[in-house]
Amino acid sequence: MAGADTAPFLSQADDTDDRPVPGTAGLPSSLGNTKSEHPEVPDREGLQRITGLSAGRSALIVAVLCYINLLNYMDRFTVAGVLPDIEQFFDIGDSSSGLIQTVFISSYMVLAPVFGYLGDRYNRKYLMCGGIAFWSLVTLGSSFIPRERFWLLLLTRGLVGVGEASYSTIAPTLIADLFVADQRSRMLSVFYFAIPVGSGLGYIAGSKVKDMAGDWHWALRVTPGLGVVAVLLLFLVVREPPRGAVERHSDSPPLTPTSWWADLRALARNPSFILSSLGFTAVAFVTGSLALWAPAFLLRSRVVLGETPPCLPGDSCSSSDSLIFGLITCLTGVLGVGLGVEISRRLRRTNPRADPLVCAAGLLGSAPFLFLALACARGSIVATYIFIFVGETLLSMNWAIVADILLYVVIPTRRSTAEAFQIVLSHLLGDAGSPYLIGLISDRLRRAWPPSFLSEFRALQFSLMLCAFVGALGGAAFLGTAMVIEGDRRRAQLHVQGLLHEAGPDDRIVVPQRGRSTRVPVSSVLI
């Protein structure tokens, strides 16, 4: 498709034609056996004809999206890698430190529905380009804030949410429109590898750049330059496929977007979407709390054990814990995401509920290990790191699977909106408030005890134990998802293939009932 990138800026949803391609090779012309769990899917040649993109170009697009996802999470956790220095520079306590992450997540959460709405209706590539360019400028500006302007740091961290919201709600839907079935699951696993790896690199880059430059401000100046490269790659490499075309049959009509309120009503009636989003909310709560507070907790543990001198006002906080925790986050992320996808893929052959069951096992299994990591911190830092490694590996099994669940229980024209509202829900009840809540509980406990380094350690230790309880609740939500997921997945497949239509408010017929005529929904009548 030679004119793929010549569409007017933000004038239409896709760069490519959204009509079904007649006679597409590898694409079945009829549904076949409607009782099969997985309908036939296009082969490689069929995908190329539908999307207008070669297999190599599609893989390159995913690579660019992975790079940007890695960069987003690297920037998010650079702040956590230098948090003790930020506390010393601005002279703030635990609750104010937790507010840095809470403000960012709150902004990200509020803006996600806006970009979800735009992403389902306008050119996704240009939306991402604008958002990431703005994010890069704001991040660079946040590194020049003077010590008496802590409120300005909070403001800039809030504005960073614009870039993340423009990307996180849209990028997975591009992958969904390039691949199907097991190919999609594999590509999503690659995409979500970037979350733990980027998070770990954020800790590493933050601590090492600060050590090399002798100033924590330079840690915030690394990602903006890489952000410029990301915008150029997006503009030059990425091309949009037509929405939902890879999941349609050649004789099926193209899907058309419905109103925003209709999308919300449909998502609210989708129990698999709601329950899996609640489960993912627990994942966000736990990871958000650990991401900000684990390095500080490990530093306080070493101080209590006498392995590290305390961090005093005016001094640079010297500790290897941010670097070690960053490496653990990278390794456990790669191991956990890959393990979760592979276990789910194998179990799916015999159990159609494999995806939510693997997610439930990951969360329920991580809770006791995270509790043991906290409980052992005063006795052995090595044991703490071992339990953190196992707990984070189990926790990371969820990332790619949750995204895959959303993509196959929600129809293509609602996926950006669904991504956006999953982000809102998971952050509103998850990591938007969890860092601040943990810091607030820690501050309250410290005030109740005599001031000492031990009381600082114990206060943060007890407040972080809340994560284990929340993780168990998330596991229960995924068990609930397993009970309803088969029906929701089948309904989405039939809708995409044009064999099922949603009933509107006027889609009612008259049925006699006890001598009177009663209007009932069409869907409730068996013919």
Short mmCIF file of C-alpha atoms in Angstrom, two decimals, residues 8 56 72 89 179 211 271 294 296 381 394 408 466 481 507 513:
data_model
loop_
_atom_site.label_atom_id
_atom_site.label_comp_id
_atom_site.label_asym_id
_atom_site.label_seq_id
_atom_site.Cartn_x
_atom_site.Cartn_y
_atom_site.Cartn_z
CA PRO A 8 -4.14 13.92 6.69
CA GLY A 56 9.55 -8.35 8.80
CA ASN A 72 8.59 4.73 29.55
CA PHE A 89 17.54 17.58 48.58
CA PHE A 179 -1.03 -10.59 14.75
CA ASP A 211 27.26 8.20 41.11
CA PRO A 271 -17.50 -9.78 33.51
CA ALA A 294 11.86 -1.47 48.09
CA ALA A 296 14.60 2.59 50.59
CA ILE A 381 19.53 -9.34 53.73
CA LEU A 394 5.54 -15.06 40.29
CA TYR A 408 -9.71 -11.50 23.06
CA LEU A 466 -0.19 -4.74 53.25
CA THR A 481 -12.42 -14.50 35.77
CA ASP A 507 -34.33 -3.87 19.41
CA GLN A 513 -47.75 -12.99 27.88
#
